[in-house]
mmCIF file of C-alpha atoms in Angstrom:
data_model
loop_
_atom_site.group_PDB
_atom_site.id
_atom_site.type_symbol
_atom_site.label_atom_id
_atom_site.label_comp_id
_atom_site.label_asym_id
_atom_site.label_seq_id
_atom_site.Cartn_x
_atom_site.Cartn_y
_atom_site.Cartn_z
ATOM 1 C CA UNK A 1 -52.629 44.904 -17.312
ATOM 2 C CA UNK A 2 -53.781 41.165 -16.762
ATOM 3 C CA UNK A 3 -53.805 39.911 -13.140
ATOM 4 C CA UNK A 4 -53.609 36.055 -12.387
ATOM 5 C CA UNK A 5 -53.529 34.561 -9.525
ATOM 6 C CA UNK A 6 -51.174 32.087 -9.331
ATOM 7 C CA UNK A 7 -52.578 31.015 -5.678
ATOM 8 C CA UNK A 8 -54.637 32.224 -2.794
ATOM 9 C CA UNK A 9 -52.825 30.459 0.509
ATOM 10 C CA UNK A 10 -50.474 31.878 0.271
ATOM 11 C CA UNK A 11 -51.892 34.616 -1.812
ATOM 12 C CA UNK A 12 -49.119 34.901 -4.820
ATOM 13 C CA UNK A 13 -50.261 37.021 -8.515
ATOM 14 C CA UNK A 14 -48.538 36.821 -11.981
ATOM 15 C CA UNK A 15 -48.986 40.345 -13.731
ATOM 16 C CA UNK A 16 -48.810 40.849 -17.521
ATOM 17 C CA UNK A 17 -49.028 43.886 -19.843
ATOM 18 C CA UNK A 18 -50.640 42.939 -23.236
ATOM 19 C CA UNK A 19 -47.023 44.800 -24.875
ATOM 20 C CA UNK A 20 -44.424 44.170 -22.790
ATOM 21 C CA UNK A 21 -45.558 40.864 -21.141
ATOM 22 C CA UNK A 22 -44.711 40.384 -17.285
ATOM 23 C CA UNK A 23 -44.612 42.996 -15.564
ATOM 24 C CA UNK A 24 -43.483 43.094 -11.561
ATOM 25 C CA UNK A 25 -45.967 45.684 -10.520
ATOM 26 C CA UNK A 26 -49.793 47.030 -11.937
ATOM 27 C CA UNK A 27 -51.453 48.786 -8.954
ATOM 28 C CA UNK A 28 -54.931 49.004 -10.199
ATOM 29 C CA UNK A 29 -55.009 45.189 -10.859
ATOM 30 C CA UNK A 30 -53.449 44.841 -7.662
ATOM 31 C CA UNK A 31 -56.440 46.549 -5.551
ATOM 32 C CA UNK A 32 -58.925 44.295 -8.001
ATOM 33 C CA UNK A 33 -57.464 41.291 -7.041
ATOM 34 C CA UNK A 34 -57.012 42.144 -3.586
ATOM 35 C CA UNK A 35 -60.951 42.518 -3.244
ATOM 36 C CA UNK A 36 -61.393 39.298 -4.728
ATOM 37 C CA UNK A 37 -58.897 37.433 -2.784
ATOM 38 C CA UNK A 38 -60.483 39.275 -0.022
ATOM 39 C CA UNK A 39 -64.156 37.832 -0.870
ATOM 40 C CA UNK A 40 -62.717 34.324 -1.660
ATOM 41 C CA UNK A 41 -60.506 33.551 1.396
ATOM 42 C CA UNK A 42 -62.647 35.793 3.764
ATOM 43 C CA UNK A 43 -60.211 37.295 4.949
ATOM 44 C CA UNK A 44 -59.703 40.914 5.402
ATOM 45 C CA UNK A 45 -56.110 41.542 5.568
ATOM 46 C CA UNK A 46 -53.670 39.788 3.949
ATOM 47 C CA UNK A 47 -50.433 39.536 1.990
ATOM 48 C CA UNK A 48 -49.900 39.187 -1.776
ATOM 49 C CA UNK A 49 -46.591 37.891 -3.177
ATOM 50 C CA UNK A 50 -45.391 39.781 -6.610
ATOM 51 C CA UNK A 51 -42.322 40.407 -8.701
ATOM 52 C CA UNK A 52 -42.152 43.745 -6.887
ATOM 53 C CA UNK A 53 -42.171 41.874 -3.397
ATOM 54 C CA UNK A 54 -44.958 41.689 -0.612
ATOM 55 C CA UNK A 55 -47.712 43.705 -0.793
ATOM 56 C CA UNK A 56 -50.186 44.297 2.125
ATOM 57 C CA UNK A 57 -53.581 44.669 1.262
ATOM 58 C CA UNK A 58 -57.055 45.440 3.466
ATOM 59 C CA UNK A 59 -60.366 46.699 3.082
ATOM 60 C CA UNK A 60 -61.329 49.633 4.840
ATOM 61 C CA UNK A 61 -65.169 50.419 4.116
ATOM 62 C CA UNK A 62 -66.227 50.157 0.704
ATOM 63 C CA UNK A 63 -62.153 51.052 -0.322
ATOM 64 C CA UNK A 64 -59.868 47.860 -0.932
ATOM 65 C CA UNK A 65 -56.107 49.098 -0.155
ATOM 66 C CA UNK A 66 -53.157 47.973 -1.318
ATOM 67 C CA UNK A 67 -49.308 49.230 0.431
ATOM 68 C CA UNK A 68 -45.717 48.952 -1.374
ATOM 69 C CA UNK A 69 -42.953 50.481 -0.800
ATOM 70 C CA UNK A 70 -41.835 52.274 -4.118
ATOM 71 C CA UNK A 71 -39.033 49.438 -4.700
ATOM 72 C CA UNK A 72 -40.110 48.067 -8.170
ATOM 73 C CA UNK A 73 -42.606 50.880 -9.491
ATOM 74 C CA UNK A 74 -41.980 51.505 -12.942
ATOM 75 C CA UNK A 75 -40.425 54.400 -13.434
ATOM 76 C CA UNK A 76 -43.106 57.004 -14.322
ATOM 77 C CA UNK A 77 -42.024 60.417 -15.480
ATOM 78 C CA UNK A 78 -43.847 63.023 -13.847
ATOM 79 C CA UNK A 79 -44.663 66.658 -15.056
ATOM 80 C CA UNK A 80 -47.024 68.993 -13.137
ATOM 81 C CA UNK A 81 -49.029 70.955 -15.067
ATOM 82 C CA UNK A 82 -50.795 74.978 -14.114
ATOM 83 C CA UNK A 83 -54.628 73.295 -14.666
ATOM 84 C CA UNK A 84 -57.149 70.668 -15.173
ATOM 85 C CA UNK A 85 -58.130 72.165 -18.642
ATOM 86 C CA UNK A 86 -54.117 71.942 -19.468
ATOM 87 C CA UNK A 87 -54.339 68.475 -18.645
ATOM 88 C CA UNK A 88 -57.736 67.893 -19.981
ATOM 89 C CA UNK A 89 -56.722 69.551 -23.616
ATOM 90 C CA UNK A 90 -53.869 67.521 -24.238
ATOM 91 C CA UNK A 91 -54.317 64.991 -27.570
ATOM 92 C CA UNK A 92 -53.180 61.466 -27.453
ATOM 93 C CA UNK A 93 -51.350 62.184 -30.506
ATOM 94 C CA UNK A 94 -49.544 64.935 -29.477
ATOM 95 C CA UNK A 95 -47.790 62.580 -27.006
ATOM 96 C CA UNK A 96 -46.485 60.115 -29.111
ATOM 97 C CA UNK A 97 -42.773 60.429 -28.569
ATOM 98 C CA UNK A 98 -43.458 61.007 -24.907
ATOM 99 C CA UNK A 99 -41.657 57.767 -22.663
ATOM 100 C CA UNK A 100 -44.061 56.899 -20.250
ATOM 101 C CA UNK A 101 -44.881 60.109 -19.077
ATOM 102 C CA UNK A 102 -47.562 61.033 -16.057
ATOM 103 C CA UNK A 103 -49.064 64.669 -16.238
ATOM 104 C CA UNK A 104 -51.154 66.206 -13.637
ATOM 105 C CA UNK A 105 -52.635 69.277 -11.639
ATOM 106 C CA UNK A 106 -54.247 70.007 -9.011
ATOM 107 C CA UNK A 107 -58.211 70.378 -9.005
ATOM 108 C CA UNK A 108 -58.146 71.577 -5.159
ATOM 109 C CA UNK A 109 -54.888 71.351 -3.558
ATOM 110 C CA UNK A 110 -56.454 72.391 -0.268
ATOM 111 C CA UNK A 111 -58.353 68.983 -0.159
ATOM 112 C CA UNK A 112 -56.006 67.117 -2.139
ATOM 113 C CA UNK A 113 -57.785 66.684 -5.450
ATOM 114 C CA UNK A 114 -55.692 65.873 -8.085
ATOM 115 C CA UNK A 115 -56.399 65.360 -12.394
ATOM 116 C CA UNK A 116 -54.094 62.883 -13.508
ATOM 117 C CA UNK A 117 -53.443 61.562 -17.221
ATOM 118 C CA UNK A 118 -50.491 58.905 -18.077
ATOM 119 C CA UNK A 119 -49.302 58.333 -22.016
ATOM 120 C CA UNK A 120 -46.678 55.378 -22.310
ATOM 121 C CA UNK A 121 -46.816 54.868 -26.004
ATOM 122 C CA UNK A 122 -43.045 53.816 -25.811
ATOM 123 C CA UNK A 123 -44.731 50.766 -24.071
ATOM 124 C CA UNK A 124 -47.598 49.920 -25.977
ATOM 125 C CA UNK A 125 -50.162 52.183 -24.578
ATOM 126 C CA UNK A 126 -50.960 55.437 -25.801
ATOM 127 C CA UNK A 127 -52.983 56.553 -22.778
ATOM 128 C CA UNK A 128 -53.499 54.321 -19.557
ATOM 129 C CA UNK A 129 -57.033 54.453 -17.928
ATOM 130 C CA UNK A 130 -55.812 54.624 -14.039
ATOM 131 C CA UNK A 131 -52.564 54.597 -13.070
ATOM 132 C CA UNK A 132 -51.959 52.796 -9.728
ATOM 133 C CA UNK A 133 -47.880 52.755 -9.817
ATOM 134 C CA UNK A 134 -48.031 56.632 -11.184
ATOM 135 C CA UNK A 135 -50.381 57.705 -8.072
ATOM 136 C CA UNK A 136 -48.329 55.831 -5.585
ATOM 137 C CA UNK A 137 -44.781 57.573 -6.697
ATOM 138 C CA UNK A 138 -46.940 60.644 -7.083
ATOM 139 C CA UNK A 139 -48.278 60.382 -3.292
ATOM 140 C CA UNK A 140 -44.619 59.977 -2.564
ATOM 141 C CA UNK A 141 -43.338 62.679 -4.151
ATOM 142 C CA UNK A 142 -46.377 64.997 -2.409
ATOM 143 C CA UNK A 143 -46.011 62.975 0.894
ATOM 144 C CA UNK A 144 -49.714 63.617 1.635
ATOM 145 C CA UNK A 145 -52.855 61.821 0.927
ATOM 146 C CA UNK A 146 -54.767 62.579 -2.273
ATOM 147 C CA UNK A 147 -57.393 61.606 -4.074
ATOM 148 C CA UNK A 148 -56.449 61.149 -7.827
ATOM 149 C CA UNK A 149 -59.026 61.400 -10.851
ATOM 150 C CA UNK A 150 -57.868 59.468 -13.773
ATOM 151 C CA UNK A 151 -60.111 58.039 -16.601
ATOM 152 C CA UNK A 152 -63.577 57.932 -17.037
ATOM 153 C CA UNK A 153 -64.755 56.715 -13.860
ATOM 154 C CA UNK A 154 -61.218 56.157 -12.424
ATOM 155 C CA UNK A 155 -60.368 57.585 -9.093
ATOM 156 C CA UNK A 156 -57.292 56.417 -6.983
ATOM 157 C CA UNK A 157 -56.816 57.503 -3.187
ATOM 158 C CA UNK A 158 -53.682 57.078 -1.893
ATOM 159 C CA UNK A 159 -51.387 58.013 0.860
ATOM 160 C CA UNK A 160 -48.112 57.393 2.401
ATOM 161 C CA UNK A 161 -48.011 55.596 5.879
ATOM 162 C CA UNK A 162 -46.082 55.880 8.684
ATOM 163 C CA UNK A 163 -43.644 52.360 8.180
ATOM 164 C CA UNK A 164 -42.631 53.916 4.635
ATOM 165 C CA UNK A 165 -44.774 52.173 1.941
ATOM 166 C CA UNK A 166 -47.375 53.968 0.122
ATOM 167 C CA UNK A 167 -51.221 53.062 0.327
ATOM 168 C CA UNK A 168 -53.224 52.840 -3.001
ATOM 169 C CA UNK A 169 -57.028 52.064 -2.393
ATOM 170 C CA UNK A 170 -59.396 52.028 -4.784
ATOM 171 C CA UNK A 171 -63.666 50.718 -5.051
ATOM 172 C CA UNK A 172 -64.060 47.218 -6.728
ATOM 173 C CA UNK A 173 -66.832 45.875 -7.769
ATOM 174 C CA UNK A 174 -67.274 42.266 -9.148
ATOM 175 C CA UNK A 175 -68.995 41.817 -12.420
ATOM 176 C CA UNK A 176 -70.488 38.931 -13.881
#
């Protein structure tokens, strides 16, 4: 997904999928622009406006957060599988007919480590790299925190807080 920001006061983002064009909620590009809006206004709380509705973001550490209610999420498929080398051995093109579909297992359930993998061919992308809207209805579904390992390099914590929306958090870094 493609993140623009249509303004910063008050913070308000456009988001777009390169196949199906706008989309009301990308929670990966979310926590990205959150730490830029962040950095720009100097602020370190704030609200951004969305299709999907206000979202509250913060920064907590070295971890930008973002916090929805799941109102608007697309509507991931989930389907749990026995192991990481389950997940791990299945083949992009074996999910081809698959409709947006997120798999996962547990790595540790005893300090909620989780190996996730999404396929949405039926909308353009064979596999998605991280999966912010998949880990939040996920975290839901658990209600507990987790910490979610995704693509190369992607890992997504999230958690669901006490007022009923779901936390997504994530590290940024800018790059030039």
């Amino acid at each position: 997904e493609t993140a623009f920001i249509d303004s910063t006061e008050p913070a308000c983002v456009s988001l777009y999928n390169h196949a199906t064009g706008r989309v009301a909620f990308a929670g990966q590009p979310l926590v990205g622009v959150a730490s830029l809006l962040c950095e720009l206004t100097e602020q370190t709380e704030q609200i951004i406006s969305c299709d999907a509705g206000e979202v509250r973001n913060w920064q907590e550490r070295d971890i930008t957060w973002v916090a929805k209610d799941t109102t608007g999420l697309p509507g991931w498929k989930m389907q749990q599988f026995s192991s990481v080398d389950k997940i791990n051995a299945v083949e992009v093109a074996d999910t081809a007919n698959w409709q947006h579909t997120v798999i996962w297992a547990w790595e540790d359930e005893a300090t909620g480590q989780i190996r996730m993998r999404t396929f949405a061919a039926d909308w353009g992308v064979p596999e998605v790299a991280s999966n912010g809207s998949g880990a939040m209805l996920l975290a839901a579904q658990l209600n507990r925190r987790v910490e979610i390992h995704h693509g190369h390099g992607s890992v997504l914590y999230v958690q669901p807080l006490e007022d009923g929306l779901i936390a997504l958090g994530g590290r940024c870094r800018l790059v030039e």
